[in-house]
PDB file of C-alpha atoms and ligand atoms in Angstrom:
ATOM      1  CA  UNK A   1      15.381 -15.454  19.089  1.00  0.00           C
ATOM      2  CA  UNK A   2      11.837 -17.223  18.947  1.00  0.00           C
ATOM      3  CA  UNK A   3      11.727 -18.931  22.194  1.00  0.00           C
ATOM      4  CA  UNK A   4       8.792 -17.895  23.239  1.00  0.00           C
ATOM      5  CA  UNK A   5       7.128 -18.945  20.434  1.00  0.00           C
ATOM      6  CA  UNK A   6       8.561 -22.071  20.566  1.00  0.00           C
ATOM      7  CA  UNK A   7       7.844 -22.270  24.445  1.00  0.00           C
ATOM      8  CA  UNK A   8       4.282 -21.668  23.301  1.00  0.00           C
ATOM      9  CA  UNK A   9       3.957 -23.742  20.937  1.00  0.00           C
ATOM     10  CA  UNK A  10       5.500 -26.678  22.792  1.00  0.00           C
ATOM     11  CA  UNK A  11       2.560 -26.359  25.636  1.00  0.00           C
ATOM     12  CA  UNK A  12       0.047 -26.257  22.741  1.00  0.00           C
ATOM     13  CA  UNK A  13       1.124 -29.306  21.484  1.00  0.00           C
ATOM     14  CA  UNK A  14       1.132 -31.136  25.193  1.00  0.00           C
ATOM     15  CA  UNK A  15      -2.671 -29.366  25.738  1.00  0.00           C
ATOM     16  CA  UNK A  16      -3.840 -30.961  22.766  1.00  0.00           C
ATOM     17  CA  UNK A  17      -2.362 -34.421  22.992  1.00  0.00           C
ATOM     18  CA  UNK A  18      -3.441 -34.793  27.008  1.00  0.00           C
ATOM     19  CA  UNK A  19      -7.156 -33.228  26.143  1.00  0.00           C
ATOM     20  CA  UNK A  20      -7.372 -35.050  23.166  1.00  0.00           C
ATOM     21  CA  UNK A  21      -4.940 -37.842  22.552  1.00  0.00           C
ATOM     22  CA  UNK A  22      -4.200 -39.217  19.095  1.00  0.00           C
ATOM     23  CA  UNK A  23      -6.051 -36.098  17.735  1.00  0.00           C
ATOM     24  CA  UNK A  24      -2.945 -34.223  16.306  1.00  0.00           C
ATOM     25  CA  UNK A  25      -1.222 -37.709  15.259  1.00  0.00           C
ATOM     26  CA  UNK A  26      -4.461 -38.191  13.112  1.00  0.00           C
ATOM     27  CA  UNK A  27      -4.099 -35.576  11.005  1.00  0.00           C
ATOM     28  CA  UNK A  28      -1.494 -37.172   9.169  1.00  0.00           C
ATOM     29  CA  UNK A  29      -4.239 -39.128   7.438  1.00  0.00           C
ATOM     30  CA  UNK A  30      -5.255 -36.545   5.564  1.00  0.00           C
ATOM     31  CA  UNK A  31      -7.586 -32.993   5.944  1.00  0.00           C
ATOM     32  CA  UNK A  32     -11.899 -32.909   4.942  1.00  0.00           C
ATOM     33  CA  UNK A  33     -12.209 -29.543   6.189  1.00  0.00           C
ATOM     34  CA  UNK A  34     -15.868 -28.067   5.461  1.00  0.00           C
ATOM     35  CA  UNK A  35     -14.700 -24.848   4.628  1.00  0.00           C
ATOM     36  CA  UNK A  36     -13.039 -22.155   2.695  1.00  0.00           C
ATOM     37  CA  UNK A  37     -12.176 -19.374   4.610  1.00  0.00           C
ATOM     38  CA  UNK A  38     -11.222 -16.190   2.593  1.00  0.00           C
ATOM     39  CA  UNK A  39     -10.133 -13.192   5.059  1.00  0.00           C
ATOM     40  CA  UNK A  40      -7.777 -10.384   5.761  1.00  0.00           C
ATOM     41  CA  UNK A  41      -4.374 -10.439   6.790  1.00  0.00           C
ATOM     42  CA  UNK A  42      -5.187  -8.647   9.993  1.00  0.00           C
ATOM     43  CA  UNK A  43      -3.576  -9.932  12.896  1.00  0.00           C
ATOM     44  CA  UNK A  44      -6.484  -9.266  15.192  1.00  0.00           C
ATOM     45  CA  UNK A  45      -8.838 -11.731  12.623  1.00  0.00           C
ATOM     46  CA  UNK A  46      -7.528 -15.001  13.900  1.00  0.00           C
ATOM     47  CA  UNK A  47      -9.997 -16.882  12.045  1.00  0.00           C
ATOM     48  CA  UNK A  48      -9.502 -20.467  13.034  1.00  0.00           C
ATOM     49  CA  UNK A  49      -9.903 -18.519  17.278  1.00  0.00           C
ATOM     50  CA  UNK A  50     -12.922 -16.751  15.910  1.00  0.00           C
ATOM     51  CA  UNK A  51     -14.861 -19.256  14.495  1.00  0.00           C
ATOM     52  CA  UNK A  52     -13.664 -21.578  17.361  1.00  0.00           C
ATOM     53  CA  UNK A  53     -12.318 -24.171  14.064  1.00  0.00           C
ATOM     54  CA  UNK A  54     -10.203 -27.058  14.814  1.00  0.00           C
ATOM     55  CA  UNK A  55      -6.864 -27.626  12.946  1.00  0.00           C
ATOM     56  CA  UNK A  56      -8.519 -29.791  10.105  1.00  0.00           C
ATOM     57  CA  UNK A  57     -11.858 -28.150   9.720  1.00  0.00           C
ATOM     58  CA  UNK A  58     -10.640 -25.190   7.797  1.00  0.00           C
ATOM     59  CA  UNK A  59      -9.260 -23.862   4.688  1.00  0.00           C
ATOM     60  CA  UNK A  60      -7.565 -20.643   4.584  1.00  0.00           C
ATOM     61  CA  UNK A  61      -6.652 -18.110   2.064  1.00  0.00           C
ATOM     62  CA  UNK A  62      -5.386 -14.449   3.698  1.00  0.00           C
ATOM     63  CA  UNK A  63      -4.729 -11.131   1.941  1.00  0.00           C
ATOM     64  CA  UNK A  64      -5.256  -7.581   2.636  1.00  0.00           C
ATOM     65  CA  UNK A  65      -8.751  -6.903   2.672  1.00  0.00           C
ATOM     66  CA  UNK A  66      -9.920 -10.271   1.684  1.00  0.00           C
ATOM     67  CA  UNK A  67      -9.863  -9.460  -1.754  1.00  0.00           C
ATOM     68  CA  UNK A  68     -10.792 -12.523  -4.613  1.00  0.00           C
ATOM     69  CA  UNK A  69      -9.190 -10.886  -7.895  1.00  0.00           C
ATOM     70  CA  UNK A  70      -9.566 -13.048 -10.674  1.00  0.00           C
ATOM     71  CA  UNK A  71      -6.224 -12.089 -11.833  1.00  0.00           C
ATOM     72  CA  UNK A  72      -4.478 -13.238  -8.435  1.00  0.00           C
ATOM     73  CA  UNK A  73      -3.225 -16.638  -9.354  1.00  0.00           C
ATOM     74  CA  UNK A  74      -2.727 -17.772  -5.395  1.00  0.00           C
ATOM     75  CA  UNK A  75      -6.501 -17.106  -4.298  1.00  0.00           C
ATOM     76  CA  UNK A  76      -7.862 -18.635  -7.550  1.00  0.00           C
ATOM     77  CA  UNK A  77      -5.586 -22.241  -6.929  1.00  0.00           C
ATOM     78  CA  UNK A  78      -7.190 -21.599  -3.372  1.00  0.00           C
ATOM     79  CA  UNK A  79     -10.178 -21.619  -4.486  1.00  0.00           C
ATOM     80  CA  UNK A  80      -9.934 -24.290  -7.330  1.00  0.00           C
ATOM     81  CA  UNK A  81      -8.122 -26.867  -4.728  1.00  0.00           C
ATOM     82  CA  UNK A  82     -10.770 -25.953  -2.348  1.00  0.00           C
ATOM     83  CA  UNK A  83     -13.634 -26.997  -4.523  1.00  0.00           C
ATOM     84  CA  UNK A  84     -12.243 -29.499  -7.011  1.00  0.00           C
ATOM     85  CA  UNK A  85     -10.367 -31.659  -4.220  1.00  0.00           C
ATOM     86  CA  UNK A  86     -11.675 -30.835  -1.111  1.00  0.00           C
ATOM     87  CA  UNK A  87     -14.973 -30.187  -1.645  1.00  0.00           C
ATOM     88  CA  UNK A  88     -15.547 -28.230   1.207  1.00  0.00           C
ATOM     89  CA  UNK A  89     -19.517 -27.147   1.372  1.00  0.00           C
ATOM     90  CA  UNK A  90     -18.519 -23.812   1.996  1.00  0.00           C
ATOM     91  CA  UNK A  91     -16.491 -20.812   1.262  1.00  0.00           C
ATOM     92  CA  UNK A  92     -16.914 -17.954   3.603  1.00  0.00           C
ATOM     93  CA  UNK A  93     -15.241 -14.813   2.644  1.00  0.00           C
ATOM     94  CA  UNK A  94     -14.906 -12.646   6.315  1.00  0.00           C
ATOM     95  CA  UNK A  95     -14.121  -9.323   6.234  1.00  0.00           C
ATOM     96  CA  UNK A  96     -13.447  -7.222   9.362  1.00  0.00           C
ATOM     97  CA  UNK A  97     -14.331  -3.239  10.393  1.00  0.00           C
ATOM     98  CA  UNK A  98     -11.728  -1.160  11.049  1.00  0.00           C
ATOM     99  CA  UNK A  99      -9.532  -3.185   8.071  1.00  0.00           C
ATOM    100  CA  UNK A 100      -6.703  -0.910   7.144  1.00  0.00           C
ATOM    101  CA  UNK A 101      -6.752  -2.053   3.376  1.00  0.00           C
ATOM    102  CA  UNK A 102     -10.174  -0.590   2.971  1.00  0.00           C
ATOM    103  CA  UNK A 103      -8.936   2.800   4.996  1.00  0.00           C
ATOM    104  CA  UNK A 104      -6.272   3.120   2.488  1.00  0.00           C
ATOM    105  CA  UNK A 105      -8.212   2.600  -0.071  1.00  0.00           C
ATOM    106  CA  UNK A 106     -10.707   5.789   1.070  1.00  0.00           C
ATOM    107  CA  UNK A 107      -7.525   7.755   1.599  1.00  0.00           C
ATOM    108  CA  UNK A 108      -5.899   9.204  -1.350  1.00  0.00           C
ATOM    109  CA  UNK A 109      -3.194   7.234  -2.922  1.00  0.00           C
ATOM    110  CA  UNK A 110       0.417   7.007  -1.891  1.00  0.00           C
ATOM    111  CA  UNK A 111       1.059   3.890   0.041  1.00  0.00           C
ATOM    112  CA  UNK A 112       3.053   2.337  -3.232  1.00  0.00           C
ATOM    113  CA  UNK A 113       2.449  -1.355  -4.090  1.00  0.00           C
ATOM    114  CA  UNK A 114      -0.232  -1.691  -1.855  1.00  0.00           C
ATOM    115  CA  UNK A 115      -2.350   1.077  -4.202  1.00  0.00           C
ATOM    116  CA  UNK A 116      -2.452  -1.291  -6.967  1.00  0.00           C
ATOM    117  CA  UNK A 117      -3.508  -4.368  -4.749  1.00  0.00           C
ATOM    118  CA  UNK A 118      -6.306  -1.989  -3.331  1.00  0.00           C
ATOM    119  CA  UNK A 119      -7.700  -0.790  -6.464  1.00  0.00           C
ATOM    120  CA  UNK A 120     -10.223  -2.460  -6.861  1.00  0.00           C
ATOM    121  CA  UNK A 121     -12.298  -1.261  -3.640  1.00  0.00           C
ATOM    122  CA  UNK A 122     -10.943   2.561  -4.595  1.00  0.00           C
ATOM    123  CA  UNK A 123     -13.638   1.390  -7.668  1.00  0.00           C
ATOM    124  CA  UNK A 124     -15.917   0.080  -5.646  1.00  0.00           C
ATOM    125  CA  UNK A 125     -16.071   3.322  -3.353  1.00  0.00           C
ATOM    126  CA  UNK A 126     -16.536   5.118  -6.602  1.00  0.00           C
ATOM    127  CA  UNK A 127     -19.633   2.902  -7.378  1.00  0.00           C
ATOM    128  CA  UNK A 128     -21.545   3.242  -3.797  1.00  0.00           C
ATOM    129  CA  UNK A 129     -20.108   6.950  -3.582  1.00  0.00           C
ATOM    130  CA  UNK A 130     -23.413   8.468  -2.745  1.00  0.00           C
ATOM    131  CA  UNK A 131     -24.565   5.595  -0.321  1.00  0.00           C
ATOM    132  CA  UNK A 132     -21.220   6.237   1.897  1.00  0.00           C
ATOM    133  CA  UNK A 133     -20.757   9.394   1.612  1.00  0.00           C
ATOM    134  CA  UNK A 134     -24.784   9.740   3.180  1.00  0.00           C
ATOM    135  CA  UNK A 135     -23.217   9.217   6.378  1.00  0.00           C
ATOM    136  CA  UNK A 136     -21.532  11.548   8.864  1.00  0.00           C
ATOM    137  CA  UNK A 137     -18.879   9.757  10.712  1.00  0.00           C
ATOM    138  CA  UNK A 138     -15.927   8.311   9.130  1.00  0.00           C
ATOM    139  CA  UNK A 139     -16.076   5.158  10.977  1.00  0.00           C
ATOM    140  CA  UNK A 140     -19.922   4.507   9.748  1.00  0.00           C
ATOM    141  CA  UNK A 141     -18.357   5.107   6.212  1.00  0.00           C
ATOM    142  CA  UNK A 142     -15.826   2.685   6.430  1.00  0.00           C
ATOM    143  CA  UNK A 143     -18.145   0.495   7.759  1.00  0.00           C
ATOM    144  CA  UNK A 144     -20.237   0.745   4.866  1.00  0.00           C
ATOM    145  CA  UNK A 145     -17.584   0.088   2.587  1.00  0.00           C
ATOM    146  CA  UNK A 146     -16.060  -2.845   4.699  1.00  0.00           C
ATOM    147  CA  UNK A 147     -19.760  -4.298   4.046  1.00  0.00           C
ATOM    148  CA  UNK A 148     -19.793  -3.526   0.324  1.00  0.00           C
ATOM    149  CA  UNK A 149     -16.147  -5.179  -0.253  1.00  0.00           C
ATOM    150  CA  UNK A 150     -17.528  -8.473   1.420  1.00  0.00           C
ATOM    151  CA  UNK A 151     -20.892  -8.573  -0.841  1.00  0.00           C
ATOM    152  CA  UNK A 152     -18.524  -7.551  -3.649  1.00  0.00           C
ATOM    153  CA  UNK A 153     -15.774 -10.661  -3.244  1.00  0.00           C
ATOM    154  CA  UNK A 154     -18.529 -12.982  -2.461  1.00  0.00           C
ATOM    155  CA  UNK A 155     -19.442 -11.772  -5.793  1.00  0.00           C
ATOM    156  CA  UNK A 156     -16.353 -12.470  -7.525  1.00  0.00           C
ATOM    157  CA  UNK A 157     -16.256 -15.629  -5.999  1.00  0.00           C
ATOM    158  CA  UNK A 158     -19.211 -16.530  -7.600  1.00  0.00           C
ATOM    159  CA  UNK A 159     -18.358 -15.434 -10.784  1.00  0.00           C
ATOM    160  CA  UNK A 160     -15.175 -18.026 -10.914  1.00  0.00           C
ATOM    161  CA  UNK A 161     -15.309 -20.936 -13.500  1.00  0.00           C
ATOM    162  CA  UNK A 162     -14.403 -23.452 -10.842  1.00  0.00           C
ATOM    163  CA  UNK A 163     -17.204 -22.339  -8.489  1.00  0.00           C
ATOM    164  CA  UNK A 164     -20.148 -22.433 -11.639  1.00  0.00           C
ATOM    165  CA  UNK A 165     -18.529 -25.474 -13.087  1.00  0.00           C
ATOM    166  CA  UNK A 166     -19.361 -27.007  -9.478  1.00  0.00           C
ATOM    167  CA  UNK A 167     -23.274 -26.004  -9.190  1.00  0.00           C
ATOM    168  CA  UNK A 168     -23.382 -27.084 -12.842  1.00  0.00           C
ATOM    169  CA  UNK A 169     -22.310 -30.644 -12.106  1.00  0.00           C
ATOM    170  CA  UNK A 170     -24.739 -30.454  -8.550  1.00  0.00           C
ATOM    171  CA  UNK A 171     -22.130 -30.286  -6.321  1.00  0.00           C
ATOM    172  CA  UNK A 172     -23.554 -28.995  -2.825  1.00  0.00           C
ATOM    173  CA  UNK A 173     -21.806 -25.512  -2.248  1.00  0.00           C
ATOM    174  CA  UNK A 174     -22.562 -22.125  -0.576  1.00  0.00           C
ATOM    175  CA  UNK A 175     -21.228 -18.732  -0.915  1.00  0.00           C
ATOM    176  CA  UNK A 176     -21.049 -16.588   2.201  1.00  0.00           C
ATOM    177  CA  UNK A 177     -20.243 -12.783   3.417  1.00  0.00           C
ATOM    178  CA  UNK A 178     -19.577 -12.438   6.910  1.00  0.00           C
ATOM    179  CA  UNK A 179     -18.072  -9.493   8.661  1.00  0.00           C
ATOM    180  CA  UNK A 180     -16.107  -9.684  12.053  1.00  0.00           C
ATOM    181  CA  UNK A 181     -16.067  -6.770  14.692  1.00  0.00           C
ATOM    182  CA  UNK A 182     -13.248  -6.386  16.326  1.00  0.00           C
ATOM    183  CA  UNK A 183     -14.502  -4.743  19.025  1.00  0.00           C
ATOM    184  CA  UNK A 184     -17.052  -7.357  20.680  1.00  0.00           C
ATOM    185  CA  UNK A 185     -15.451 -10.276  18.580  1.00  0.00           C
ATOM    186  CA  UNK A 186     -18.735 -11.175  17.328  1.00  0.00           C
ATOM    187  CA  UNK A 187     -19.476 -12.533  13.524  1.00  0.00           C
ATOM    188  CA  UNK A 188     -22.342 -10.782  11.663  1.00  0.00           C
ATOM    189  CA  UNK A 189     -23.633 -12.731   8.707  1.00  0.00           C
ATOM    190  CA  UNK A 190     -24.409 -10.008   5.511  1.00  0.00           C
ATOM    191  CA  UNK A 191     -27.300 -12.675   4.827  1.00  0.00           C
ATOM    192  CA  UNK A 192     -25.094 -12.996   0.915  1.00  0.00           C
ATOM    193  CA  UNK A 193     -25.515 -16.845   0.717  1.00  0.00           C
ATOM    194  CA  UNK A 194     -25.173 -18.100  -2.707  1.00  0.00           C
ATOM    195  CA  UNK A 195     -25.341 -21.495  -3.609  1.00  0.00           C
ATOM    196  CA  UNK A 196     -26.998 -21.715  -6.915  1.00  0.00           C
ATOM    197  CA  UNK A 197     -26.616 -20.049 -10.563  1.00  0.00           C
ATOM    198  CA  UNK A 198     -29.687 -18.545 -10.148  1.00  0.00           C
ATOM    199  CA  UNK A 199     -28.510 -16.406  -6.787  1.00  0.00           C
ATOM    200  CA  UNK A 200     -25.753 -14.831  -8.934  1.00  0.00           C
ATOM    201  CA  UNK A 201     -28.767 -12.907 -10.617  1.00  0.00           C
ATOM    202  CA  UNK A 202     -29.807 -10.615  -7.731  1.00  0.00           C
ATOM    203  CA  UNK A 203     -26.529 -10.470  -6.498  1.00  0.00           C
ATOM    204  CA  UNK A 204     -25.267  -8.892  -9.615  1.00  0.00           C
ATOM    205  CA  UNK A 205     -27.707  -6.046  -9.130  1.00  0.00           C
ATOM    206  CA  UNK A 206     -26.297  -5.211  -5.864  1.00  0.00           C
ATOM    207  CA  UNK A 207     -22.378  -5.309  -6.746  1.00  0.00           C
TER     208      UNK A 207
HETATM  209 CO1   CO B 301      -8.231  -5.893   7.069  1.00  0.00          CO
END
């Protein structure tokens, strides 16, 4: 069955209570994390392991390709919770290279549901057609795209009521777009921080 994840998880638990005793008890008094994390499903983006986050300090919301619709009900609550309860100081949205959402979505269509979800980015390859397309190797052009989906969701997450309503009342919040490579498992920052009205302006001429 599961043993071994239970096997693991049981010497977890004991390495956390002798390195740091009463840590996991404490919990139970409630979370403050910091941030909102919005990433891919990808099992090779552990983002808590990546960002070396302690249960606590983070907020997650996962989908295929990190995507922040503003029709998708579950990553808008995320968001709104986030924010409005929470108030974490920031909400990251990490994308990855090498994310299979955004190679389906360069690929023609025919993966079923998943085409809808990934519609959005099949636009967004429309709009930066000529930029990716400049490059030779399929890898640098799904790089390129990877990049563009991040700067594009930090974007949308911008754009939400809940996020505005917050810099309009002076809550302290920042937008980022970081990308994660799988290969030397470092973090690149896109340099997309947001954290005023103001920022959305030049933003919106990039996206
Ligand atoms: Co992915």
């Amino acid at each position: 069955m599961l043993t071994e994840i239970f096997i693991k998880n049981e010497e977890w638990a004991s390495n956390i209570n002798r390195m740091h005793p009463g840590f996991l008890s404490g919990l139970i008094k409630g979370q403050h994390p910091d941030y909102l994390v919005i990433g891919c499903s990808d099992s090779r983006v552990p983002l808590n392991e990546i960002m070396g986050l302690r249960p606590g300090e983070m907020f997650v919301h996962r989908n295929i390709a990190n995507l922040v619709l503003h029709s998708d009900m579950n990553c808008q609550s995320i968001i709104e919770y986030a924010v409005a309860s929470l108030k974490v100081k920031h909400i990251i949205v990490c994308g990855h290279y090498e994310c299979g959402g955004i190679k389906a979505a360069m690929d023609f269509p025919g993966h079923c549901l998943i085409d809808n979800w990934l519609a959005s980015i099949r636009d967004l390859y429309q709009c930066h057609k000529a930029e990716i397309e400049a490059f030779s190797h399929e890898k640098e052009k799904e790089n390129l795209l990877c990049e563009f989906n991040v700067g594009a969701q930090v974007f949308n997450v911008c754009q939400t009521k809940i996020v505005q309503s917050a810099w309009k009342s002076g809550q302290k919040l920042t937008v980022h777009g970081l990308i994660y490579d799988l290969e030397s498992g470092l973090l690149k920052d896109l340099n997309l921080c947001i954290s005023n009205l103001d920022e959305i302006c030049h933003m919106h001429k990039l996206f």
